[in-house]
PDB file of C-alpha atoms in Angstrom:
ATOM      1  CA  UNK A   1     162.513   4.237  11.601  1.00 59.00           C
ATOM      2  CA  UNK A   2     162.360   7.832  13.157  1.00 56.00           C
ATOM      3  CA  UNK A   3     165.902   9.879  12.824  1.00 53.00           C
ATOM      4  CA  UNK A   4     165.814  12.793  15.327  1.00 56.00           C
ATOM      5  CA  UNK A   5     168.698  15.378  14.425  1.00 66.00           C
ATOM      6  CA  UNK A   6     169.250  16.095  18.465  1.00 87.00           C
ATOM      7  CA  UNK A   7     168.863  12.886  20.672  1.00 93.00           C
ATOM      8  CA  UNK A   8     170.122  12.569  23.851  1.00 95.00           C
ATOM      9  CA  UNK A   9     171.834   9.410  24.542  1.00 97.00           C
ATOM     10  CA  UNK A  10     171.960   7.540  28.258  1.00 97.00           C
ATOM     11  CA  UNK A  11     175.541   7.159  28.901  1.00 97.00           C
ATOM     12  CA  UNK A  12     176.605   4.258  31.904  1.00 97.00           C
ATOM     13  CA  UNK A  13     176.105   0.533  31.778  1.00 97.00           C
ATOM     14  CA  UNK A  14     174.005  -0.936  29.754  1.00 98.00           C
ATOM     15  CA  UNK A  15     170.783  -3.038  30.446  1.00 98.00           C
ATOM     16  CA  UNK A  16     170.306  -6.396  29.703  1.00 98.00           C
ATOM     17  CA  UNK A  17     167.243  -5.623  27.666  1.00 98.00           C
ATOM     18  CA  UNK A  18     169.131  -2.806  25.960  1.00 99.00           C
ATOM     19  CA  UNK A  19     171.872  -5.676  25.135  1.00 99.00           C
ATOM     20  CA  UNK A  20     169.625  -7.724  23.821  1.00 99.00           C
ATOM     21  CA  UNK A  21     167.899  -5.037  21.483  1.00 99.00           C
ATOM     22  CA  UNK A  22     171.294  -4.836  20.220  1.00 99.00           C
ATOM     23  CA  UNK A  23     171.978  -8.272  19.365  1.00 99.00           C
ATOM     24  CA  UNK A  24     168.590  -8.258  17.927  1.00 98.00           C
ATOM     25  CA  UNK A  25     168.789  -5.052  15.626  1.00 98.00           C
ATOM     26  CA  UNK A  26     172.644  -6.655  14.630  1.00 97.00           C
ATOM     27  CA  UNK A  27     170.773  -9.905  13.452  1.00 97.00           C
ATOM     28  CA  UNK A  28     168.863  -7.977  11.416  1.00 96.00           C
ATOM     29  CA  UNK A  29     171.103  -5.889  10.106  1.00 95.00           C
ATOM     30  CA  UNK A  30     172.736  -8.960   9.022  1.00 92.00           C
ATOM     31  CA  UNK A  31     169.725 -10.625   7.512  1.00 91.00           C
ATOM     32  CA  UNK A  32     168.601  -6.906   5.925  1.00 91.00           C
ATOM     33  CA  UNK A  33     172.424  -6.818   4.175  1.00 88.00           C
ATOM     34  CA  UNK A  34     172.927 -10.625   3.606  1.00 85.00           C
ATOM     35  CA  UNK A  35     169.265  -9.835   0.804  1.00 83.00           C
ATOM     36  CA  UNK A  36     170.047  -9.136  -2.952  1.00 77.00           C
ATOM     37  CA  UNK A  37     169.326  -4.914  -3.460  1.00 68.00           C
ATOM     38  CA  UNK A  38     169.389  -3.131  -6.439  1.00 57.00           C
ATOM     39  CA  UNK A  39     171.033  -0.181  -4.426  1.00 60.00           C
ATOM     40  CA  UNK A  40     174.971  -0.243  -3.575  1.00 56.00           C
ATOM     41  CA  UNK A  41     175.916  -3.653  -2.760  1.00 56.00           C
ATOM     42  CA  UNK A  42     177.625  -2.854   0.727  1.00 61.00           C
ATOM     43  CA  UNK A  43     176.945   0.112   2.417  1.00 63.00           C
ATOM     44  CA  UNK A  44     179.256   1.598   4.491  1.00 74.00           C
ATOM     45  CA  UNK A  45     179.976   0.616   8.566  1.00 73.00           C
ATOM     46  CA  UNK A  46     178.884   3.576   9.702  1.00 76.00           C
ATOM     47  CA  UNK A  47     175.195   3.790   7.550  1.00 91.00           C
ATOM     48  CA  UNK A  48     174.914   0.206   9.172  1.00 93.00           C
ATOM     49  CA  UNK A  49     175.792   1.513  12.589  1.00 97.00           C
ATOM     50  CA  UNK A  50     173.082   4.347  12.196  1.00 97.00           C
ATOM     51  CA  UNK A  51     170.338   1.846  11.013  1.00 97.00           C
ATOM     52  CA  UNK A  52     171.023  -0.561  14.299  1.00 98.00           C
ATOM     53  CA  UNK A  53     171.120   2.857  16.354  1.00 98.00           C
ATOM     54  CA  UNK A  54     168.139   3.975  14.586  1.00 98.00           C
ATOM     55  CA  UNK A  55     166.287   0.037  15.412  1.00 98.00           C
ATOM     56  CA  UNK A  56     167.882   0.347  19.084  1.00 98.00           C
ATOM     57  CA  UNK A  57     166.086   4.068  19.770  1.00 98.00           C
ATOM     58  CA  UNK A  58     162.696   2.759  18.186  1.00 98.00           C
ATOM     59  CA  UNK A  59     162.747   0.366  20.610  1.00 98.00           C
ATOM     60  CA  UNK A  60     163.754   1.991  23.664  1.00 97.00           C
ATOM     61  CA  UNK A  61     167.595   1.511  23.824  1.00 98.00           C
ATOM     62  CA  UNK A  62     168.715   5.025  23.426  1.00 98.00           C
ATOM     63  CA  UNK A  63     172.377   4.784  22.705  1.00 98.00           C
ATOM     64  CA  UNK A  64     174.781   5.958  19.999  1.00 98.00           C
ATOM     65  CA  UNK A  65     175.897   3.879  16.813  1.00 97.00           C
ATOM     66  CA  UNK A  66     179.301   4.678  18.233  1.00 97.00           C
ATOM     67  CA  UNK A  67     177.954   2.852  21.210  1.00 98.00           C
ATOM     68  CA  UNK A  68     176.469   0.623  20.063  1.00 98.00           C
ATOM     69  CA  UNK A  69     179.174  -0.393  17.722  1.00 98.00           C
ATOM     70  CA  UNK A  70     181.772  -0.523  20.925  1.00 98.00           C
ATOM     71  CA  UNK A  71     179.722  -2.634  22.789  1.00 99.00           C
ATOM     72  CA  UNK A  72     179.327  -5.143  19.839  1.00 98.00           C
ATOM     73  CA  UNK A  73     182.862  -5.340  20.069  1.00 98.00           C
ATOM     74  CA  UNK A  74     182.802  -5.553  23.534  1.00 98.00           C
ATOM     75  CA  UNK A  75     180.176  -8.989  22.870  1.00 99.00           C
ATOM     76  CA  UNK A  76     181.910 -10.329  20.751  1.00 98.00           C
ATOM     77  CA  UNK A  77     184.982 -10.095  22.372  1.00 98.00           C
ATOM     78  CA  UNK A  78     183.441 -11.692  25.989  1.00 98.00           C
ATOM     79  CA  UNK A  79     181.352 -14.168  24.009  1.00 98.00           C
ATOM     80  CA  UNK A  80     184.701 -15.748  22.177  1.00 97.00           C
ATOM     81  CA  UNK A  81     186.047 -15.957  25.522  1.00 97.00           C
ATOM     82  CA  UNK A  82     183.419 -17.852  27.339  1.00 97.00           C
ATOM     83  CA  UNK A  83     182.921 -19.901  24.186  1.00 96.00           C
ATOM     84  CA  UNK A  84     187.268 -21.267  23.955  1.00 96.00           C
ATOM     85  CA  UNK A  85     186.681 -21.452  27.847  1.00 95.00           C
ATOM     86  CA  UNK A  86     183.944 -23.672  27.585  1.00 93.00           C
ATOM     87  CA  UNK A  87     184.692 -25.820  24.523  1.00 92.00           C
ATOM     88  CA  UNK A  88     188.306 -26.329  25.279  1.00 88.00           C
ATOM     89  CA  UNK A  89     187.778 -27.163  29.586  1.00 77.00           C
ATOM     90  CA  UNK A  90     184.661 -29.321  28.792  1.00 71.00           C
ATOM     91  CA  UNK A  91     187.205 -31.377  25.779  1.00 71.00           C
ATOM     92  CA  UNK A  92     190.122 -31.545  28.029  1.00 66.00           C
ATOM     93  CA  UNK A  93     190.953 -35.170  29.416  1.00 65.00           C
ATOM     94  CA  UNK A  94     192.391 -33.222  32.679  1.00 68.00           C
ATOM     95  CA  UNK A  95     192.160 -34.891  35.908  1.00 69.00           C
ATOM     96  CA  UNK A  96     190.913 -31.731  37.599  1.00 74.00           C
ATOM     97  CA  UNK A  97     187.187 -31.589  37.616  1.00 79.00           C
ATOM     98  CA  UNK A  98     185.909 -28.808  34.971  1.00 84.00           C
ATOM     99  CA  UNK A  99     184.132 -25.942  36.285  1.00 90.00           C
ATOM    100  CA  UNK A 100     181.725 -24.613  34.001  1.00 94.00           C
ATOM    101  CA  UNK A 101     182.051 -20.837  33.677  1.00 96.00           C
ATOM    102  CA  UNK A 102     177.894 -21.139  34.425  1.00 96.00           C
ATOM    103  CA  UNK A 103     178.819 -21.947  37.631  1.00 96.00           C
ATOM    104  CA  UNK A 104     181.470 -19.964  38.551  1.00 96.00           C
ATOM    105  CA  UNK A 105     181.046 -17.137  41.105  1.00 97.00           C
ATOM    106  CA  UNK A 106     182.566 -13.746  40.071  1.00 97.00           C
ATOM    107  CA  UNK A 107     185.736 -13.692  41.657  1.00 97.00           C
ATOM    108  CA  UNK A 108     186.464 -17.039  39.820  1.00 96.00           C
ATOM    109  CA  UNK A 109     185.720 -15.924  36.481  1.00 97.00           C
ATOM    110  CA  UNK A 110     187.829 -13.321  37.243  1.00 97.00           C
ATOM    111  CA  UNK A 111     190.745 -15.390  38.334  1.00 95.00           C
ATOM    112  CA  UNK A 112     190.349 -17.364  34.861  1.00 94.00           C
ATOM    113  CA  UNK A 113     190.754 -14.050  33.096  1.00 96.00           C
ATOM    114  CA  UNK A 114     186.931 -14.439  31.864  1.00 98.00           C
ATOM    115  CA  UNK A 115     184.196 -11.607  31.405  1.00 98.00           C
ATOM    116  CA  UNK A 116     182.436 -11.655  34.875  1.00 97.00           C
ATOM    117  CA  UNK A 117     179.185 -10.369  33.885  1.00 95.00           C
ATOM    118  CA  UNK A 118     177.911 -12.189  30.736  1.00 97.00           C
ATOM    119  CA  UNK A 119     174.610 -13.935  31.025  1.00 97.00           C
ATOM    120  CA  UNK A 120     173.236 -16.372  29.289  1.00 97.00           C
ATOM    121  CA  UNK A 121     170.560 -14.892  27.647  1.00 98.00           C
ATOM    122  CA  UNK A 122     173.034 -12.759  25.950  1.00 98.00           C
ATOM    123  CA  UNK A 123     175.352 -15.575  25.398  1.00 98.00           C
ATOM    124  CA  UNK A 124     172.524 -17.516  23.657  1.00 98.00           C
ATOM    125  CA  UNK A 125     171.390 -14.438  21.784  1.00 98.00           C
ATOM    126  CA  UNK A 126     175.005 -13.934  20.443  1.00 98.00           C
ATOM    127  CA  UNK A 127     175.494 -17.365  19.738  1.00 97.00           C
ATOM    128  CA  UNK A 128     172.158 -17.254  17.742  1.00 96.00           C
ATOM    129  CA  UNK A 129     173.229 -14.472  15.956  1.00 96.00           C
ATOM    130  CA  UNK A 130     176.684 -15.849  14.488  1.00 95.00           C
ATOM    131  CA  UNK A 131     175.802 -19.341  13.637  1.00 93.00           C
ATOM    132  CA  UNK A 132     172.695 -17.564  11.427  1.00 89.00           C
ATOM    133  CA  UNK A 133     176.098 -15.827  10.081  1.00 86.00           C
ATOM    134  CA  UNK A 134     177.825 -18.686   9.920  1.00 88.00           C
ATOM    135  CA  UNK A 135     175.394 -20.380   8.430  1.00 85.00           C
ATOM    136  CA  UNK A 136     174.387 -17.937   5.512  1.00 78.00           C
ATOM    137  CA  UNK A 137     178.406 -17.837   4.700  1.00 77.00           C
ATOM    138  CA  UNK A 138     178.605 -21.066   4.094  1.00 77.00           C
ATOM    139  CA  UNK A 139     175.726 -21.771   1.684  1.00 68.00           C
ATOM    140  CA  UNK A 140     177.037 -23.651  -1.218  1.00 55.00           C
ATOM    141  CA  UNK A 141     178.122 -21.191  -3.919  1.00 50.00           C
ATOM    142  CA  UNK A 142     177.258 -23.237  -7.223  1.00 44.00           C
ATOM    143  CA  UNK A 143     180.693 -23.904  -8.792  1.00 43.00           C
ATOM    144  CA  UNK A 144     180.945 -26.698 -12.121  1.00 40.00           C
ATOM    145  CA  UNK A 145     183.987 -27.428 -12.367  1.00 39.00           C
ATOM    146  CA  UNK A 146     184.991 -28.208 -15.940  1.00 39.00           C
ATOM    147  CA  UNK A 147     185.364 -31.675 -16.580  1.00 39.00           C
ATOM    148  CA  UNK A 148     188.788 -30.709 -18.556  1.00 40.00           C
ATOM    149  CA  UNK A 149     190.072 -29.884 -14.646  1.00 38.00           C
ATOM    150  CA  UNK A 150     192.417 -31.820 -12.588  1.00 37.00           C
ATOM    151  CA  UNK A 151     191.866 -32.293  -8.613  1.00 37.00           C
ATOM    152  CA  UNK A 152     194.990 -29.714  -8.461  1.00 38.00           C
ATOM    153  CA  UNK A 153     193.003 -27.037 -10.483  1.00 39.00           C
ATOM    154  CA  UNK A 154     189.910 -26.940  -8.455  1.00 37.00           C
ATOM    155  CA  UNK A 155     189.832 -24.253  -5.768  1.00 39.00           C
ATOM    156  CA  UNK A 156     190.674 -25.369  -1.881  1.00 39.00           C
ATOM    157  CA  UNK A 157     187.723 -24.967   0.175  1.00 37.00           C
ATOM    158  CA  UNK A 158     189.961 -24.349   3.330  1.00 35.00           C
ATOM    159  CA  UNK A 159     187.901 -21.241   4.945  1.00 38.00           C
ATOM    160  CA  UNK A 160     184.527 -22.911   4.596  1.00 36.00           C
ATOM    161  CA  UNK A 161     184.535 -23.348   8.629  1.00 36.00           C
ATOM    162  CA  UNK A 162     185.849 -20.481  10.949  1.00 33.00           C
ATOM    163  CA  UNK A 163     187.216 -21.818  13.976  1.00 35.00           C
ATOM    164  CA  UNK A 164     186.263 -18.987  16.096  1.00 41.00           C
ATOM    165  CA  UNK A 165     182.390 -19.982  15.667  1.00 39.00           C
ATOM    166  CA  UNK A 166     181.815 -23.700  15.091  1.00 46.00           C
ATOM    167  CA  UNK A 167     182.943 -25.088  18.815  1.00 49.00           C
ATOM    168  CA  UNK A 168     180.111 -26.780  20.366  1.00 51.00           C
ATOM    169  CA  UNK A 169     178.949 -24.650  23.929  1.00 51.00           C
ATOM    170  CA  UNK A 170     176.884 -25.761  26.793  1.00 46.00           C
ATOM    171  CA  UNK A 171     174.918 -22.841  28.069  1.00 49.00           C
ATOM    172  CA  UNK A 172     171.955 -24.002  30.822  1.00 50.00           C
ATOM    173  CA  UNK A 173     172.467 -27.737  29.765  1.00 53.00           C
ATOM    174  CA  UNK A 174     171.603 -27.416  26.174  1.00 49.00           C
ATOM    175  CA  UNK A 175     174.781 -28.169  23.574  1.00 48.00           C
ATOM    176  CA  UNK A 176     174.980 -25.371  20.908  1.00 46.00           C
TER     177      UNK A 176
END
């Protein structure tokens, strides 16, 4: 990956395609840190931020880590949003018909206090992303317990599932 000391970064809205060179370089990230190394075992946010800036500007998405770290945030924040909207409207045993936010025109996403501009390429790209997370959390750890142990020794497995992650979604008729 090329470093250039003096870039010049586009400032404004960002692409779809530059969105989705994000979520792409921030899967790999993931999969690059989630790899034993022989070097420090967790390098610092902000020498993660300048390898998915440095993956983003090799492949044409010339924005900052600082950037690209907001709008991650940004994601992640819209994504949970769309994802409780979904999973807890399409669950609910109302009587008023559920409108799926795929559906919705702008002004009604807006009146549901929704992001009003995520697609679902990016949703599917995010939701990709964090069940691969999700997913490499939550591989079994080998534990024996001792056979001296009681059931009230052994450690609670109470975090193994996230709620913020595991809700099923509906994006473009396909249940994630």
């Amino acid at each position: 990956m090329t470093s250039a000391p003096n870039r010049e970064y586009r400032k404004g809205n960002w692409t779809i395609q530059e969105t989705l060179t994000l979520i792409t370089a921030k899967r790999l990230d993931d999969e690059r840190r989630a790899k034993p190394s022989t070097s420090s075992p967790s390098k610092p946010g902000e020498l993660r931020w300048k390898w998915i800036e440095n993956y983003c500007w090799d492949h044409g998405c010339f924005r900052s880590q600082n950037q690209c770290n907001d709008k991650w945030d940004n994601l992640l924040r819209d994504y949970k949003k769309v994802r409780q909207y979904q999973s807890s409207h399409s669950q609910s045993q109302s009587s008023h018909p559920f409108l799926s936010y795929w559906s919705m025109e702008r002004h009604q996403r807006k009146l549901h206090n929704l992001p009003t501009n995520m697609s679902p390429e990016v949703f599917e790209a995010l939701n990709d992303v964090l069940q691969r997370k999700l997913n490499t959390q939550q591989q079994p750890h080998l534990h024996q317990p001792s056979f001296c142990q009681s059931p009230e020794q052994l450690p609670l497995k109470t975090d193994q599932n996230p709620p913020e992650i595991d809700a099923p979604v509906t994006v473009s008729g396909t249940v994630y």
